[in-house]
Amino acid sequence: MKFRILGIALAAVMLLAVCATAKDTKEDKTLKIVYVEWDCATASSNLAKAVLEDRLGYKVELLPVTVPILWTSMATGDSDAMVTAWLPNTNKDVYEKYRDKLEILGKLTDGARLGLVVPDYVPLKSVEELKANADKFQNRVIGIDAGAVYMGLTEKLLKDYGIDNMELIDGSDAIMTSSLAEAIRRKQWIVVTGWSPHWIFGRWNLHYLDEPRGILGTEEAIYNVARKGLKKDHPDAHAFLSRFSYTGADQLQRLMAKNQEKGADPLENARQFMKDHPEQVEAWLQK
């Protein structure tokens, strides 16, 4: 009888241990996705959130951050992933700095590029013409966030081309686009730090200024990047983000444009995208 009681007790202890282990190893389905509040990053981050929450059962926190924190937060494990890494050119230096702690998961889209942009009614074709026409632009180039790699490249461009009579103005994506809208309304000359994909090219007639020295780089791609260890901690999220992609830059640009409509909610637009493209979403989720 004593042995029987002892056996039951041991079995109970083992069962509790197994349950405790299972509980300890159960995936914590919460994720932190970081992004800078650029329109392209906002659109893609909300789409990733919608799929992860609605189809995979995660709880996703979208964290708007500055450019330096975008990368350091993943390298330190304070965030899990982002969907806006421009490679191999724009984000090359910061990626190389943290590459041992990061993993490139997959390509979001091709067709990405940077460049100084003007309305089509501005007849200039090259950045080499800016210096002679600086006064028509009020001696300004309208930029974005001060910490953005793009801003540093634009400073280098102005210096290398000897455009010493124009100032690069810090701002944000929103300030840049609103400044562009106001200038076009008034038919004024304006030059901004633009990029593709971006909804502005669907809204107005614009063109890039040629930049013969290639300081702003050439066409590249946008990638999804995660902290090392994401696959072990969140295998389903890792698999999805490895497949998450657009059919082309124009598809992302259309989603960005919808987010500019009055009263638009980027998360609801992301969910509508899922309804409109069910086969594409299923391809992202296949095992």
Coordinates of C-alpha atoms in Angstrom, one line a residue:
M1 CA 0.0 0.0 0.0
K2 CA 2.8 2.4 0.9
F3 CA 4.5 1.7 -2.4
R4 CA 1.3 2.4 -4.2
I5 CA 0.8 5.7 -2.5
L6 CA 4.4 6.6 -3.2
G7 CA 4.0 5.7 -6.9
I8 CA 0.9 7.9 -7.1
A9 CA 2.7 10.8 -5.4
L10 CA 5.7 10.5 -7.8
A11 CA 3.4 10.4 -10.8
A12 CA 1.6 13.5 -9.6
V13 CA 5.0 15.3 -9.1
M14 CA 6.1 14.4 -12.6
L15 CA 2.8 15.5 -14.1
L16 CA 3.1 18.9 -12.4
A17 CA 6.7 19.2 -13.6
V18 CA 5.6 18.5 -17.2
C19 CA 2.7 21.0 -17.0
A20 CA 5.1 23.6 -15.6
T21 CA 7.6 23.0 -18.3
A22 CA 4.9 23.2 -21.0
K23 CA 3.7 26.5 -19.5
D24 CA 7.2 27.9 -19.3
T25 CA 7.9 27.0 -23.0
K26 CA 4.6 28.2 -24.4
E27 CA 5.1 31.0 -26.9
D28 CA 4.4 34.5 -25.6
K29 CA 2.5 35.8 -28.6
T30 CA 3.3 39.4 -28.2
L31 CA 5.5 41.3 -30.7
K32 CA 7.0 44.8 -31.0
I33 CA 7.4 46.2 -34.5
V34 CA 9.3 49.4 -34.8
Y35 CA 9.0 52.0 -37.5
V36 CA 9.7 55.6 -38.3
E37 CA 6.6 57.6 -39.1
W38 CA 7.2 57.7 -42.9
D39 CA 4.1 56.9 -45.0
C40 CA 5.7 53.8 -46.5
A41 CA 6.7 52.4 -43.1
T42 CA 3.3 53.3 -41.6
A43 CA 1.5 51.4 -44.3
S44 CA 3.6 48.3 -44.3
S45 CA 3.9 48.1 -40.5
N46 CA 0.1 48.3 -40.1
L47 CA -0.4 45.6 -42.7
A48 CA 2.1 43.3 -40.9
K49 CA 0.2 44.0 -37.6
A50 CA -3.2 43.2 -39.2
V51 CA -2.0 39.8 -40.5
L52 CA -0.1 38.8 -37.4
E53 CA -3.1 39.7 -35.2
D54 CA -6.1 38.6 -37.3
R55 CA -4.6 35.4 -38.8
L56 CA -1.8 34.3 -36.4
G57 CA -3.2 35.4 -33.0
Y58 CA -0.4 37.7 -32.0
K59 CA -0.7 40.9 -30.1
V60 CA 1.4 43.4 -32.0
E61 CA 2.6 46.8 -30.6
L62 CA 3.6 49.3 -33.3
L63 CA 6.3 51.6 -31.9
P64 CA 7.1 54.8 -33.7
V65 CA 10.7 55.6 -33.1
T66 CA 13.6 57.8 -34.4
V67 CA 15.9 56.4 -37.0
P68 CA 18.8 55.4 -34.6
I69 CA 16.4 53.6 -32.2
L70 CA 14.9 51.7 -35.2
W71 CA 18.1 49.7 -35.4
T72 CA 19.5 49.7 -31.9
S73 CA 16.2 48.5 -30.4
M74 CA 16.3 45.3 -32.5
A75 CA 20.0 44.8 -31.8
T76 CA 19.4 45.0 -28.0
G77 CA 16.3 42.8 -28.2
D78 CA 14.0 45.6 -27.1
S79 CA 11.9 45.2 -30.3
D80 CA 11.4 42.3 -32.6
A81 CA 11.2 43.4 -36.2
M82 CA 10.8 46.1 -38.8
V83 CA 9.6 46.1 -42.4
T84 CA 11.5 49.1 -43.9
A85 CA 15.2 48.4 -44.3
W86 CA 16.6 49.9 -47.5
L87 CA 19.4 47.8 -48.8
P88 CA 22.1 47.4 -50.1
N89 CA 22.8 51.2 -50.2
T90 CA 20.8 53.5 -47.9
N91 CA 20.9 51.5 -44.6
K92 CA 24.2 49.7 -45.4
D93 CA 26.4 51.3 -42.7
V94 CA 23.9 50.9 -39.8
Y95 CA 23.1 47.3 -40.9
E96 CA 26.8 46.4 -41.0
K97 CA 27.2 47.9 -37.5
Y98 CA 24.5 45.6 -36.0
R99 CA 24.4 42.7 -38.5
D100 CA 25.6 40.1 -36.0
K101 CA 22.5 40.7 -33.9
L102 CA 20.0 41.0 -36.8
E103 CA 18.6 38.8 -39.5
I104 CA 17.3 39.8 -42.9
L105 CA 14.0 37.9 -43.3
G106 CA 12.8 38.7 -46.8
K107 CA 12.4 41.3 -49.5
L108 CA 9.3 43.5 -49.1
T109 CA 9.6 45.1 -52.6
D110 CA 11.9 46.1 -55.3
G111 CA 11.8 49.5 -57.0
A112 CA 13.0 51.7 -54.1
R113 CA 15.0 54.8 -54.8
L114 CA 16.0 58.2 -53.3
G115 CA 16.3 61.5 -55.1
L116 CA 15.7 65.2 -55.1
V117 CA 12.2 65.8 -56.5
V118 CA 10.5 68.8 -58.1
P119 CA 7.1 69.4 -59.7
D120 CA 7.0 68.9 -63.4
Y121 CA 6.4 72.7 -64.0
V122 CA 9.9 73.2 -62.7
P123 CA 12.0 72.8 -65.9
L124 CA 15.2 71.7 -64.3
K125 CA 16.5 68.2 -65.1
S126 CA 19.6 67.8 -62.9
V127 CA 20.9 68.7 -59.4
E128 CA 23.7 70.4 -61.3
E129 CA 21.2 73.2 -62.1
L130 CA 20.2 73.9 -58.5
K131 CA 23.0 76.3 -57.6
A132 CA 22.2 78.7 -60.4
N133 CA 18.5 78.7 -59.5
A134 CA 18.7 78.6 -55.7
D135 CA 16.8 81.8 -55.2
K136 CA 13.8 80.4 -57.1
F137 CA 13.6 77.7 -54.4
Q138 CA 14.0 80.3 -51.6
N139 CA 17.5 78.8 -51.1
R140 CA 16.0 75.7 -49.5
V141 CA 15.8 72.0 -49.9
I142 CA 12.9 70.6 -47.9
G143 CA 14.0 67.5 -46.0
I144 CA 12.7 64.9 -43.6
D145 CA 13.8 63.7 -40.1
A146 CA 17.2 65.1 -39.0
G147 CA 18.5 61.6 -38.1
A148 CA 17.6 60.0 -41.4
V149 CA 20.5 58.5 -43.4
Y150 CA 18.9 60.3 -46.4
M151 CA 19.5 63.7 -44.8
G152 CA 23.2 62.9 -44.4
L153 CA 23.5 61.8 -48.0
T154 CA 21.7 65.0 -49.2
E155 CA 24.1 67.1 -47.1
K156 CA 27.0 65.3 -48.9
L157 CA 25.3 65.9 -52.3
L158 CA 25.0 69.7 -51.7
K159 CA 28.6 69.8 -50.6
D160 CA 30.0 67.7 -53.4
Y161 CA 28.2 69.6 -56.1
G162 CA 29.2 72.9 -54.6
I163 CA 25.6 74.0 -53.9
D164 CA 26.6 76.2 -51.0
N165 CA 23.7 78.7 -51.4
M166 CA 21.0 76.2 -50.4
E167 CA 20.1 75.0 -46.9
L168 CA 18.7 71.5 -46.2
I169 CA 15.7 72.0 -43.9
D170 CA 15.0 69.4 -41.2
G171 CA 11.4 68.2 -40.9
S172 CA 9.5 65.0 -41.4
D173 CA 7.6 63.1 -44.0
A174 CA 4.4 65.0 -43.1
I175 CA 6.1 68.4 -43.2
M176 CA 7.8 67.6 -46.6
T177 CA 4.5 66.5 -48.2
S178 CA 2.5 69.4 -46.8
S179 CA 5.2 71.9 -48.0
L180 CA 5.1 70.2 -51.4
A181 CA 1.3 70.5 -51.5
E182 CA 1.3 74.1 -50.6
A183 CA 4.0 75.0 -53.2
I184 CA 2.1 73.2 -55.9
R185 CA -1.1 75.0 -55.0
R186 CA 0.7 78.3 -55.4
K187 CA 2.7 77.0 -58.4
Q188 CA 5.9 77.9 -56.6
W189 CA 9.3 76.2 -57.2
I190 CA 10.2 73.6 -54.6
V191 CA 12.7 70.8 -54.3
V192 CA 12.2 68.0 -51.7
T193 CA 14.0 64.9 -50.5
G194 CA 11.7 62.4 -52.2
W195 CA 11.7 58.6 -52.6
S196 CA 9.8 55.8 -54.2
P197 CA 7.5 54.2 -53.4
H198 CA 5.6 57.2 -52.2
W199 CA 2.0 58.3 -52.7
I200 CA 3.1 61.8 -53.8
F201 CA 3.9 60.4 -57.3
G202 CA 0.3 59.3 -57.7
R203 CA -1.1 62.7 -56.4
W204 CA 1.0 65.2 -58.4
N205 CA 3.1 65.3 -61.6
L206 CA 6.7 65.2 -60.3
H207 CA 10.1 64.2 -61.5
Y208 CA 13.5 63.3 -60.0
L209 CA 16.5 65.5 -60.7
D210 CA 19.3 63.6 -62.4
E211 CA 22.2 63.0 -60.1
P212 CA 25.2 61.9 -62.2
R213 CA 27.6 61.1 -59.3
G214 CA 25.2 58.7 -57.7
I215 CA 25.6 60.1 -54.2
L216 CA 22.0 59.1 -53.3
G217 CA 22.6 55.6 -54.6
T218 CA 20.8 53.6 -57.3
E219 CA 17.6 51.6 -57.2
E220 CA 17.5 49.2 -54.3
A221 CA 15.0 47.1 -52.4
I222 CA 13.1 47.3 -49.0
Y223 CA 13.6 44.3 -46.7
N224 CA 12.0 42.9 -43.5
V225 CA 14.6 42.7 -40.7
A226 CA 14.4 41.1 -37.2
R227 CA 16.4 40.6 -34.1
K228 CA 18.4 37.3 -33.9
G229 CA 16.3 34.7 -32.0
L230 CA 12.9 35.7 -33.5
K231 CA 12.6 32.3 -35.2
K232 CA 13.1 30.4 -31.9
D233 CA 10.8 32.7 -29.9
H234 CA 8.1 33.3 -32.5
P235 CA 8.3 30.7 -35.3
D236 CA 5.0 31.6 -37.0
A237 CA 5.8 35.4 -37.0
H238 CA 9.3 34.6 -38.4
A239 CA 7.8 32.5 -41.2
F240 CA 5.2 35.1 -42.1
L241 CA 7.7 38.0 -42.1
S242 CA 10.0 35.9 -44.3
R243 CA 7.3 35.8 -47.0
F244 CA 5.6 39.2 -46.4
S245 CA 6.0 41.1 -49.7
Y246 CA 4.2 43.2 -52.3
T247 CA 3.8 42.4 -55.9
G248 CA 5.7 45.6 -56.7
A249 CA 6.4 49.1 -55.4
D250 CA 3.2 50.3 -57.1
Q251 CA 1.1 48.1 -54.8
L252 CA 2.6 49.6 -51.7
Q253 CA 2.2 53.1 -53.2
R254 CA -1.5 52.5 -53.7
L255 CA -1.9 51.4 -50.1
M256 CA 0.0 54.6 -49.0
A257 CA -2.4 56.7 -51.1
K258 CA -5.5 55.2 -49.4
N259 CA -4.0 56.2 -46.0
Q260 CA -4.0 59.8 -47.2
E261 CA -7.7 60.0 -47.7
K262 CA -9.7 62.0 -45.2
G263 CA -10.4 60.1 -42.1
A264 CA -8.3 57.1 -43.2
D265 CA -7.3 54.5 -40.6
P266 CA -4.1 52.7 -41.7
L267 CA -5.0 49.6 -39.7
E268 CA -8.5 49.4 -41.2
N269 CA -7.0 50.0 -44.7
A270 CA -4.6 47.1 -44.0
R271 CA -7.5 44.9 -43.1
Q272 CA -9.2 45.9 -46.3
F273 CA -6.1 45.1 -48.3
M274 CA -6.2 41.6 -46.8
K275 CA -9.8 41.2 -48.0
D276 CA -8.9 42.5 -51.4
H277 CA -5.9 40.2 -51.8
P278 CA -6.8 36.9 -50.1
E279 CA -4.5 34.7 -52.3
Q280 CA -1.5 37.0 -51.6
V281 CA -2.2 36.8 -47.8
E282 CA -2.5 33.0 -48.0
A283 CA 0.9 32.8 -49.7
W284 CA 2.4 34.8 -46.8
L285 CA 1.0 32.3 -44.4
Q286 CA 1.7 29.0 -46.0
K287 CA 3.7 26.5 -44.0

